[in-house]
PDB file of N, CA, C and O in Angstrom:
ATOM      1  N   UNK A   1     -16.683  -9.800   5.254  1.00  0.00           N
ATOM      2  CA  UNK A   1     -15.516 -10.556   4.842  1.00  0.00           C
ATOM      3  C   UNK A   1     -14.286  -9.919   5.446  1.00  0.00           C
ATOM      4  O   UNK A   1     -14.153  -8.710   5.487  1.00  0.00           O
ATOM      5  N   UNK A   2     -13.384 -10.733   5.898  1.00  0.00           N
ATOM      6  CA  UNK A   2     -12.133 -10.235   6.439  1.00  0.00           C
ATOM      7  C   UNK A   2     -11.020 -10.636   5.486  1.00  0.00           C
ATOM      8  O   UNK A   2     -10.752 -11.812   5.292  1.00  0.00           O
ATOM      9  N   UNK A   3     -10.406  -9.655   4.870  1.00  0.00           N
ATOM     10  CA  UNK A   3      -9.279  -9.928   3.991  1.00  0.00           C
ATOM     11  C   UNK A   3      -7.964  -9.792   4.726  1.00  0.00           C
ATOM     12  O   UNK A   3      -7.051 -10.559   4.541  1.00  0.00           O
ATOM     13  N   UNK A   4      -7.896  -8.792   5.565  1.00  0.00           N
ATOM     14  CA  UNK A   4      -6.639  -8.497   6.224  1.00  0.00           C
ATOM     15  C   UNK A   4      -6.942  -7.869   7.572  1.00  0.00           C
ATOM     16  O   UNK A   4      -7.785  -6.990   7.666  1.00  0.00           O
ATOM     17  N   UNK A   5      -6.274  -8.326   8.587  1.00  0.00           N
ATOM     18  CA  UNK A   5      -6.490  -7.784   9.919  1.00  0.00           C
ATOM     19  C   UNK A   5      -5.317  -6.899  10.306  1.00  0.00           C
ATOM     20  O   UNK A   5      -4.232  -7.009   9.741  1.00  0.00           O
ATOM     21  N   UNK A   6      -5.548  -6.064  11.299  1.00  0.00           N
ATOM     22  CA  UNK A   6      -4.504  -5.159  11.768  1.00  0.00           C
ATOM     23  C   UNK A   6      -3.281  -5.918  12.256  1.00  0.00           C
ATOM     24  O   UNK A   6      -2.177  -5.383  12.272  1.00  0.00           O
ATOM     25  N   UNK A   7      -3.466  -7.181  12.611  1.00  0.00           N
ATOM     26  CA  UNK A   7      -2.345  -7.972  13.111  1.00  0.00           C
ATOM     27  C   UNK A   7      -1.535  -8.619  11.983  1.00  0.00           C
ATOM     28  O   UNK A   7      -0.536  -9.272  12.245  1.00  0.00           O
ATOM     29  N   UNK A   8      -1.970  -8.435  10.754  1.00  0.00           N
ATOM     30  CA  UNK A   8      -1.243  -9.030   9.622  1.00  0.00           C
ATOM     31  C   UNK A   8       0.158  -8.434   9.533  1.00  0.00           C
ATOM     32  O   UNK A   8       0.367  -7.257   9.796  1.00  0.00           O
ATOM     33  N   UNK A   9       1.095  -9.250   9.175  1.00  0.00           N
ATOM     34  CA  UNK A   9       2.468  -8.784   9.029  1.00  0.00           C
ATOM     35  C   UNK A   9       2.662  -8.011   7.726  1.00  0.00           C
ATOM     36  O   UNK A   9       1.833  -8.069   6.822  1.00  0.00           O
ATOM     37  N   UNK A  10       3.764  -7.290   7.649  1.00  0.00           N
ATOM     38  CA  UNK A  10       4.058  -6.502   6.453  1.00  0.00           C
ATOM     39  C   UNK A  10       4.111  -7.360   5.199  1.00  0.00           C
ATOM     40  O   UNK A  10       3.706  -6.906   4.121  1.00  0.00           O
ATOM     41  N   UNK A  11       4.577  -8.599   5.300  1.00  0.00           N
ATOM     42  CA  UNK A  11       4.631  -9.468   4.127  1.00  0.00           C
ATOM     43  C   UNK A  11       3.236  -9.740   3.572  1.00  0.00           C
ATOM     44  O   UNK A  11       3.039  -9.745   2.360  1.00  0.00           O
ATOM     45  N   UNK A  12       2.261  -9.947   4.452  1.00  0.00           N
ATOM     46  CA  UNK A  12       0.889 -10.195   4.015  1.00  0.00           C
ATOM     47  C   UNK A  12       0.297  -8.955   3.364  1.00  0.00           C
ATOM     48  O   UNK A  12      -0.393  -9.055   2.355  1.00  0.00           O
ATOM     49  N   UNK A  13       0.565  -7.808   3.952  1.00  0.00           N
ATOM     50  CA  UNK A  13       0.056  -6.553   3.396  1.00  0.00           C
ATOM     51  C   UNK A  13       0.651  -6.316   2.016  1.00  0.00           C
ATOM     52  O   UNK A  13      -0.066  -5.999   1.061  1.00  0.00           O
ATOM     53  N   UNK A  14       1.953  -6.493   1.880  1.00  0.00           N
ATOM     54  CA  UNK A  14       2.609  -6.305   0.576  1.00  0.00           C
ATOM     55  C   UNK A  14       2.076  -7.282  -0.465  1.00  0.00           C
ATOM     56  O   UNK A  14       1.835  -6.920  -1.614  1.00  0.00           O
ATOM     57  N   UNK A  15       1.871  -8.530  -0.067  1.00  0.00           N
ATOM     58  CA  UNK A  15       1.381  -9.546  -1.001  1.00  0.00           C
ATOM     59  C   UNK A  15      -0.026  -9.214  -1.489  1.00  0.00           C
ATOM     60  O   UNK A  15      -0.310  -9.307  -2.686  1.00  0.00           O
ATOM     61  N   UNK A  16      -0.907  -8.806  -0.580  1.00  0.00           N
ATOM     62  CA  UNK A  16      -2.263  -8.447  -0.984  1.00  0.00           C
ATOM     63  C   UNK A  16      -2.250  -7.205  -1.865  1.00  0.00           C
ATOM     64  O   UNK A  16      -2.922  -7.165  -2.902  1.00  0.00           O
ATOM     65  N   UNK A  17      -1.500  -6.197  -1.478  1.00  0.00           N
ATOM     66  CA  UNK A  17      -1.423  -4.973  -2.279  1.00  0.00           C
ATOM     67  C   UNK A  17      -0.903  -5.274  -3.685  1.00  0.00           C
ATOM     68  O   UNK A  17      -1.436  -4.771  -4.682  1.00  0.00           O
ATOM     69  N   UNK A  18       0.105  -6.111  -3.792  1.00  0.00           N
ATOM     70  CA  UNK A  18       0.654  -6.467  -5.110  1.00  0.00           C
ATOM     71  C   UNK A  18      -0.376  -7.234  -5.933  1.00  0.00           C
ATOM     72  O   UNK A  18      -0.549  -6.967  -7.124  1.00  0.00           O
ATOM     73  N   UNK A  19      -1.082  -8.172  -5.306  1.00  0.00           N
ATOM     74  CA  UNK A  19      -2.075  -8.973  -6.025  1.00  0.00           C
ATOM     75  C   UNK A  19      -3.216  -8.118  -6.558  1.00  0.00           C
ATOM     76  O   UNK A  19      -3.774  -8.401  -7.612  1.00  0.00           O
ATOM     77  N   UNK A  20      -3.546  -7.050  -5.838  1.00  0.00           N
ATOM     78  CA  UNK A  20      -4.655  -6.177  -6.239  1.00  0.00           C
ATOM     79  C   UNK A  20      -4.187  -4.909  -6.947  1.00  0.00           C
ATOM     80  O   UNK A  20      -4.988  -4.037  -7.246  1.00  0.00           O
ATOM     81  N   UNK A  21      -2.879  -4.817  -7.214  1.00  0.00           N
ATOM     82  CA  UNK A  21      -2.299  -3.647  -7.899  1.00  0.00           C
ATOM     83  C   UNK A  21      -2.595  -2.351  -7.136  1.00  0.00           C
ATOM     84  O   UNK A  21      -2.931  -1.331  -7.718  1.00  0.00           O
ATOM     85  N   UNK A  22      -2.471  -2.410  -5.816  1.00  0.00           N
ATOM     86  CA  UNK A  22      -2.711  -1.240  -4.964  1.00  0.00           C
ATOM     87  C   UNK A  22      -1.393  -0.709  -4.428  1.00  0.00           C
ATOM     88  O   UNK A  22      -0.497  -1.479  -4.104  1.00  0.00           O
ATOM     89  N   UNK A  23      -1.323   0.593  -4.318  1.00  0.00           N
ATOM     90  CA  UNK A  23      -0.154   1.226  -3.720  1.00  0.00           C
ATOM     91  C   UNK A  23      -0.544   1.809  -2.369  1.00  0.00           C
ATOM     92  O   UNK A  23      -1.662   2.305  -2.198  1.00  0.00           O
ATOM     93  N   UNK A  24       0.357   1.735  -1.433  1.00  0.00           N
ATOM     94  CA  UNK A  24       0.115   2.296  -0.106  1.00  0.00           C
ATOM     95  C   UNK A  24       1.448   2.700   0.501  1.00  0.00           C
ATOM     96  O   UNK A  24       2.509   2.339   0.007  1.00  0.00           O
ATOM     97  N   UNK A  25       1.359   3.458   1.573  1.00  0.00           N
ATOM     98  CA  UNK A  25       2.567   3.781   2.333  1.00  0.00           C
ATOM     99  C   UNK A  25       2.181   3.973   3.781  1.00  0.00           C
ATOM    100  O   UNK A  25       1.092   4.432   4.101  1.00  0.00           O
ATOM    101  N   UNK A  26       3.079   3.574   4.647  1.00  0.00           N
ATOM    102  CA  UNK A  26       2.875   3.779   6.082  1.00  0.00           C
ATOM    103  C   UNK A  26       3.414   5.157   6.441  1.00  0.00           C
ATOM    104  O   UNK A  26       4.486   5.541   5.999  1.00  0.00           O
ATOM    105  N   UNK A  27       2.655   5.877   7.252  1.00  0.00           N
ATOM    106  CA  UNK A  27       3.086   7.197   7.691  1.00  0.00           C
ATOM    107  C   UNK A  27       3.962   7.065   8.934  1.00  0.00           C
ATOM    108  O   UNK A  27       4.034   5.992   9.541  1.00  0.00           O
ATOM    109  N   UNK A  28       4.602   8.153   9.305  1.00  0.00           N
ATOM    110  CA  UNK A  28       5.438   8.146  10.506  1.00  0.00           C
ATOM    111  C   UNK A  28       4.620   7.801  11.748  1.00  0.00           C
ATOM    112  O   UNK A  28       5.135   7.224  12.704  1.00  0.00           O
ATOM    113  N   UNK A  29       3.318   8.118  11.714  1.00  0.00           N
ATOM    114  CA  UNK A  29       2.442   7.833  12.851  1.00  0.00           C
ATOM    115  C   UNK A  29       1.963   6.387  12.863  1.00  0.00           C
ATOM    116  O   UNK A  29       1.263   5.965  13.777  1.00  0.00           O
ATOM    117  N   UNK A  30       2.328   5.623  11.821  1.00  0.00           N
ATOM    118  CA  UNK A  30       1.923   4.230  11.758  1.00  0.00           C
ATOM    119  C   UNK A  30       0.632   3.990  11.002  1.00  0.00           C
ATOM    120  O   UNK A  30       0.173   2.853  10.884  1.00  0.00           O
ATOM    121  N   UNK A  31       0.012   5.069  10.495  1.00  0.00           N
ATOM    122  CA  UNK A  31      -1.201   4.918   9.687  1.00  0.00           C
ATOM    123  C   UNK A  31      -0.823   4.447   8.290  1.00  0.00           C
ATOM    124  O   UNK A  31       0.346   4.426   7.922  1.00  0.00           O
ATOM    125  N   UNK A  32      -1.822   4.096   7.504  1.00  0.00           N
ATOM    126  CA  UNK A  32      -1.592   3.659   6.129  1.00  0.00           C
ATOM    127  C   UNK A  32      -2.341   4.591   5.189  1.00  0.00           C
ATOM    128  O   UNK A  32      -3.553   4.768   5.321  1.00  0.00           O
ATOM    129  N   UNK A  33      -1.624   5.207   4.264  1.00  0.00           N
ATOM    130  CA  UNK A  33      -2.226   6.016   3.214  1.00  0.00           C
ATOM    131  C   UNK A  33      -2.379   5.144   1.977  1.00  0.00           C
ATOM    132  O   UNK A  33      -1.442   4.430   1.601  1.00  0.00           O
ATOM    133  N   UNK A  34      -3.558   5.204   1.367  1.00  0.00           N
ATOM    134  CA  UNK A  34      -3.793   4.390   0.171  1.00  0.00           C
ATOM    135  C   UNK A  34      -4.860   5.043  -0.692  1.00  0.00           C
ATOM    136  O   UNK A  34      -5.614   5.890  -0.236  1.00  0.00           O
ATOM    137  N   UNK A  35      -4.919   4.624  -1.943  1.00  0.00           N
ATOM    138  CA  UNK A  35      -5.931   5.114  -2.857  1.00  0.00           C
ATOM    139  C   UNK A  35      -7.258   4.421  -2.572  1.00  0.00           C
ATOM    140  O   UNK A  35      -7.295   3.354  -1.962  1.00  0.00           O
ATOM    141  N   UNK A  36      -8.336   5.053  -3.017  1.00  0.00           N
ATOM    142  CA  UNK A  36      -9.643   4.415  -2.930  1.00  0.00           C
ATOM    143  C   UNK A  36      -9.764   3.422  -4.073  1.00  0.00           C
ATOM    144  O   UNK A  36      -9.533   3.768  -5.228  1.00  0.00           O
ATOM    145  N   UNK A  37     -10.123   2.204  -3.758  1.00  0.00           N
ATOM    146  CA  UNK A  37     -10.291   1.190  -4.789  1.00  0.00           C
ATOM    147  C   UNK A  37     -11.334   0.185  -4.341  1.00  0.00           C
ATOM    148  O   UNK A  37     -11.442  -0.126  -3.158  1.00  0.00           O
ATOM    149  N   UNK A  38     -12.117  -0.286  -5.295  1.00  0.00           N
ATOM    150  CA  UNK A  38     -13.065  -1.372  -5.065  1.00  0.00           C
ATOM    151  C   UNK A  38     -12.690  -2.482  -6.040  1.00  0.00           C
ATOM    152  O   UNK A  38     -12.566  -2.240  -7.242  1.00  0.00           O
ATOM    153  N   UNK A  39     -12.490  -3.668  -5.516  1.00  0.00           N
ATOM    154  CA  UNK A  39     -12.053  -4.793  -6.333  1.00  0.00           C
ATOM    155  C   UNK A  39     -13.020  -5.943  -6.152  1.00  0.00           C
ATOM    156  O   UNK A  39     -13.380  -6.288  -5.032  1.00  0.00           O
ATOM    157  N   UNK A  40     -13.438  -6.531  -7.271  1.00  0.00           N
ATOM    158  CA  UNK A  40     -14.321  -7.694  -7.249  1.00  0.00           C
ATOM    159  C   UNK A  40     -13.504  -8.897  -7.701  1.00  0.00           C
ATOM    160  O   UNK A  40     -12.852  -8.863  -8.739  1.00  0.00           O
ATOM    161  N   UNK A  41     -13.546  -9.949  -6.882  1.00  0.00           N
ATOM    162  CA  UNK A  41     -12.848 -11.196  -7.193  1.00  0.00           C
ATOM    163  C   UNK A  41     -13.875 -12.280  -7.479  1.00  0.00           C
ATOM    164  O   UNK A  41     -14.953 -12.290  -6.880  1.00  0.00           O
ATOM    165  N   UNK A  42     -13.537 -13.221  -8.363  1.00  0.00           N
ATOM    166  CA  UNK A  42     -14.422 -14.365  -8.562  1.00  0.00           C
ATOM    167  C   UNK A  42     -14.116 -15.420  -7.507  1.00  0.00           C
ATOM    168  O   UNK A  42     -13.278 -15.214  -6.622  1.00  0.00           O
ATOM    169  N   UNK A  43     -14.783 -16.557  -7.585  1.00  0.00           N
ATOM    170  CA  UNK A  43     -14.627 -17.604  -6.577  1.00  0.00           C
ATOM    171  C   UNK A  43     -13.211 -18.161  -6.510  1.00  0.00           C
ATOM    172  O   UNK A  43     -12.789 -18.692  -5.488  1.00  0.00           O
ATOM    173  N   UNK A  44     -12.448 -18.013  -7.595  1.00  0.00           N
ATOM    174  CA  UNK A  44     -11.070 -18.485  -7.621  1.00  0.00           C
ATOM    175  C   UNK A  44     -10.075 -17.401  -7.183  1.00  0.00           C
ATOM    176  O   UNK A  44      -8.870 -17.632  -7.185  1.00  0.00           O
ATOM    177  N   UNK A  45     -10.581 -16.224  -6.840  1.00  0.00           N
ATOM    178  CA  UNK A  45      -9.711 -15.144  -6.387  1.00  0.00           C
ATOM    179  C   UNK A  45      -9.125 -14.313  -7.515  1.00  0.00           C
ATOM    180  O   UNK A  45      -8.214 -13.524  -7.297  1.00  0.00           O
ATOM    181  N   UNK A  46      -9.674 -14.455  -8.720  1.00  0.00           N
ATOM    182  CA  UNK A  46      -9.202 -13.686  -9.872  1.00  0.00           C
ATOM    183  C   UNK A  46      -9.946 -12.353  -9.918  1.00  0.00           C
ATOM    184  O   UNK A  46     -11.172 -12.312  -9.741  1.00  0.00           O
ATOM    185  N   UNK A  47      -9.219 -11.268 -10.144  1.00  0.00           N
ATOM    186  CA  UNK A  47      -9.835  -9.954 -10.249  1.00  0.00           C
ATOM    187  C   UNK A  47     -10.697  -9.914 -11.506  1.00  0.00           C
ATOM    188  O   UNK A  47     -10.212 -10.145 -12.609  1.00  0.00           O
ATOM    189  N   UNK A  48     -11.999  -9.657 -11.328  1.00  0.00           N
ATOM    190  CA  UNK A  48     -12.904  -9.553 -12.476  1.00  0.00           C
ATOM    191  C   UNK A  48     -13.322  -8.111 -12.726  1.00  0.00           C
ATOM    192  O   UNK A  48     -13.838  -7.793 -13.794  1.00  0.00           O
ATOM    193  N   UNK A  49     -13.098  -7.235 -11.763  1.00  0.00           N
ATOM    194  CA  UNK A  49     -13.418  -5.817 -11.930  1.00  0.00           C
ATOM    195  C   UNK A  49     -12.656  -5.025 -10.876  1.00  0.00           C
ATOM    196  O   UNK A  49     -12.512  -5.471  -9.744  1.00  0.00           O
ATOM    197  N   UNK A  50     -12.183  -3.861 -11.272  1.00  0.00           N
ATOM    198  CA  UNK A  50     -11.511  -2.994 -10.305  1.00  0.00           C
ATOM    199  C   UNK A  50     -11.810  -1.557 -10.670  1.00  0.00           C
ATOM    200  O   UNK A  50     -11.733  -1.166 -11.830  1.00  0.00           O
ATOM    201  N   UNK A  51     -12.169  -0.780  -9.676  1.00  0.00           N
ATOM    202  CA  UNK A  51     -12.516   0.626  -9.864  1.00  0.00           C
ATOM    203  C   UNK A  51     -11.687   1.453  -8.885  1.00  0.00           C
ATOM    204  O   UNK A  51     -11.719   1.209  -7.682  1.00  0.00           O
ATOM    205  N   UNK A  52     -10.941   2.403  -9.402  1.00  0.00           N
ATOM    206  CA  UNK A  52     -10.159   3.306  -8.560  1.00  0.00           C
ATOM    207  C   UNK A  52     -10.866   4.646  -8.475  1.00  0.00           C
ATOM    208  O   UNK A  52     -11.478   5.093  -9.445  1.00  0.00           O
ATOM    209  N   UNK A  53     -10.768   5.282  -7.329  1.00  0.00           N
ATOM    210  CA  UNK A  53     -11.374   6.595  -7.137  1.00  0.00           C
ATOM    211  C   UNK A  53     -12.701   6.498  -6.423  1.00  0.00           C
ATOM    212  O   UNK A  53     -13.168   5.429  -6.044  1.00  0.00           O
ATOM    213  N   UNK A  54     -13.295   7.659  -6.227  1.00  0.00           N
ATOM    214  CA  UNK A  54     -14.581   7.732  -5.544  1.00  0.00           C
ATOM    215  C   UNK A  54     -15.708   7.534  -6.549  1.00  0.00           C
ATOM    216  O   UNK A  54     -15.578   7.863  -7.717  1.00  0.00           O
ATOM    217  N   UNK A  55     -16.816   7.031  -6.082  1.00  0.00           N
ATOM    218  CA  UNK A  55     -17.964   6.826  -6.963  1.00  0.00           C
ATOM    219  C   UNK A  55     -17.902   5.485  -7.654  1.00  0.00           C
ATOM    220  O   UNK A  55     -17.032   4.656  -7.397  1.00  0.00           O
ATOM    221  N   UNK A  56     -18.849   5.278  -8.554  1.00  0.00           N
ATOM    222  CA  UNK A  56     -18.870   4.046  -9.319  1.00  0.00           C
ATOM    223  C   UNK A  56     -19.435   2.860  -8.583  1.00  0.00           C
ATOM    224  O   UNK A  56     -19.218   1.722  -8.988  1.00  0.00           O
ATOM    225  N   UNK A  57     -20.179   3.104  -7.505  1.00  0.00           N
ATOM    226  CA  UNK A  57     -20.707   1.992  -6.714  1.00  0.00           C
ATOM    227  C   UNK A  57     -21.651   1.131  -7.547  1.00  0.00           C
ATOM    228  O   UNK A  57     -21.619  -0.092  -7.475  1.00  0.00           O
ATOM    229  N   UNK A  58     -22.480   1.759  -8.378  1.00  0.00           N
ATOM    230  CA  UNK A  58     -23.403   1.004  -9.236  1.00  0.00           C
ATOM    231  C   UNK A  58     -22.653   0.103 -10.205  1.00  0.00           C
ATOM    232  O   UNK A  58     -23.041  -1.039 -10.446  1.00  0.00           O
ATOM    233  N   UNK A  59     -21.578   0.623 -10.756  1.00  0.00           N
ATOM    234  CA  UNK A  59     -20.737  -0.149 -11.680  1.00  0.00           C
ATOM    235  C   UNK A  59     -20.159  -1.368 -10.975  1.00  0.00           C
ATOM    236  O   UNK A  59     -20.157  -2.483 -11.509  1.00  0.00           O
ATOM    237  N   UNK A  60     -19.677  -1.170  -9.773  1.00  0.00           N
ATOM    238  CA  UNK A  60     -19.085  -2.265  -9.004  1.00  0.00           C
ATOM    239  C   UNK A  60     -20.173  -3.263  -8.582  1.00  0.00           C
ATOM    240  O   UNK A  60     -19.952  -4.475  -8.638  1.00  0.00           O
ATOM    241  N   UNK A  61     -21.336  -2.764  -8.190  1.00  0.00           N
ATOM    242  CA  UNK A  61     -22.436  -3.656  -7.814  1.00  0.00           C
ATOM    243  C   UNK A  61     -22.809  -4.550  -9.001  1.00  0.00           C
ATOM    244  O   UNK A  61     -23.071  -5.748  -8.821  1.00  0.00           O
ATOM    245  N   UNK A  62     -22.836  -4.003 -10.198  1.00  0.00           N
ATOM    246  CA  UNK A  62     -23.111  -4.804 -11.387  1.00  0.00           C
ATOM    247  C   UNK A  62     -22.057  -5.878 -11.594  1.00  0.00           C
ATOM    248  O   UNK A  62     -22.374  -7.016 -11.949  1.00  0.00           O
ATOM    249  N   UNK A  63     -20.807  -5.533 -11.368  1.00  0.00           N
ATOM    250  CA  UNK A  63     -19.712  -6.508 -11.506  1.00  0.00           C
ATOM    251  C   UNK A  63     -19.846  -7.617 -10.474  1.00  0.00           C
ATOM    252  O   UNK A  63     -19.591  -8.791 -10.777  1.00  0.00           O
ATOM    253  N   UNK A  64     -20.271  -7.273  -9.268  1.00  0.00           N
ATOM    254  CA  UNK A  64     -20.473  -8.289  -8.233  1.00  0.00           C
ATOM    255  C   UNK A  64     -21.591  -9.225  -8.664  1.00  0.00           C
ATOM    256  O   UNK A  64     -21.464 -10.448  -8.578  1.00  0.00           O
ATOM    257  N   UNK A  65     -22.690  -8.663  -9.156  1.00  0.00           N
ATOM    258  CA  UNK A  65     -23.825  -9.479  -9.586  1.00  0.00           C
ATOM    259  C   UNK A  65     -23.402 -10.445 -10.699  1.00  0.00           C
ATOM    260  O   UNK A  65     -23.781 -11.617 -10.689  1.00  0.00           O
ATOM    261  N   UNK A  66     -22.621  -9.970 -11.643  1.00  0.00           N
ATOM    262  CA  UNK A  66     -22.154 -10.832 -12.737  1.00  0.00           C
ATOM    263  C   UNK A  66     -21.203 -11.910 -12.212  1.00  0.00           C
ATOM    264  O   UNK A  66     -21.224 -13.048 -12.674  1.00  0.00           O
ATOM    265  N   UNK A  67     -20.365 -11.560 -11.236  1.00  0.00           N
ATOM    266  CA  UNK A  67     -19.379 -12.503 -10.709  1.00  0.00           C
ATOM    267  C   UNK A  67     -20.034 -13.653  -9.939  1.00  0.00           C
ATOM    268  O   UNK A  67     -19.536 -14.775  -9.985  1.00  0.00           O
ATOM    269  N   UNK A  68     -21.114 -13.360  -9.260  1.00  0.00           N
ATOM    270  CA  UNK A  68     -21.766 -14.402  -8.459  1.00  0.00           C
ATOM    271  C   UNK A  68     -22.843 -15.142  -9.240  1.00  0.00           C
ATOM    272  O   UNK A  68     -23.365 -16.133  -8.773  1.00  0.00           O
ATOM    273  N   UNK A  69     -23.136 -14.639 -10.441  1.00  0.00           N
ATOM    274  CA  UNK A  69     -24.085 -15.326 -11.328  1.00  0.00           C
ATOM    275  C   UNK A  69     -25.481 -15.067 -10.970  1.00  0.00           C
ATOM    276  O   UNK A  69     -26.425 -15.623 -11.118  1.00  0.00           O
TER     277      UNK A  69
END
């Protein structure tokens, strides 16, 4: 799945980050620093599960299974 491409403008990046409650910052070198997060959306694009930090893959996999039925 492609959510955002490197060619996306800053407005698109800000909008997606806001919708997913993610914080990020661009470095002087042009890279992007951000937290680790896994977000599961339902078919309507509503966040049904979100996990911040490392680990929790099983938890997120369960949320995906529930979201897709």
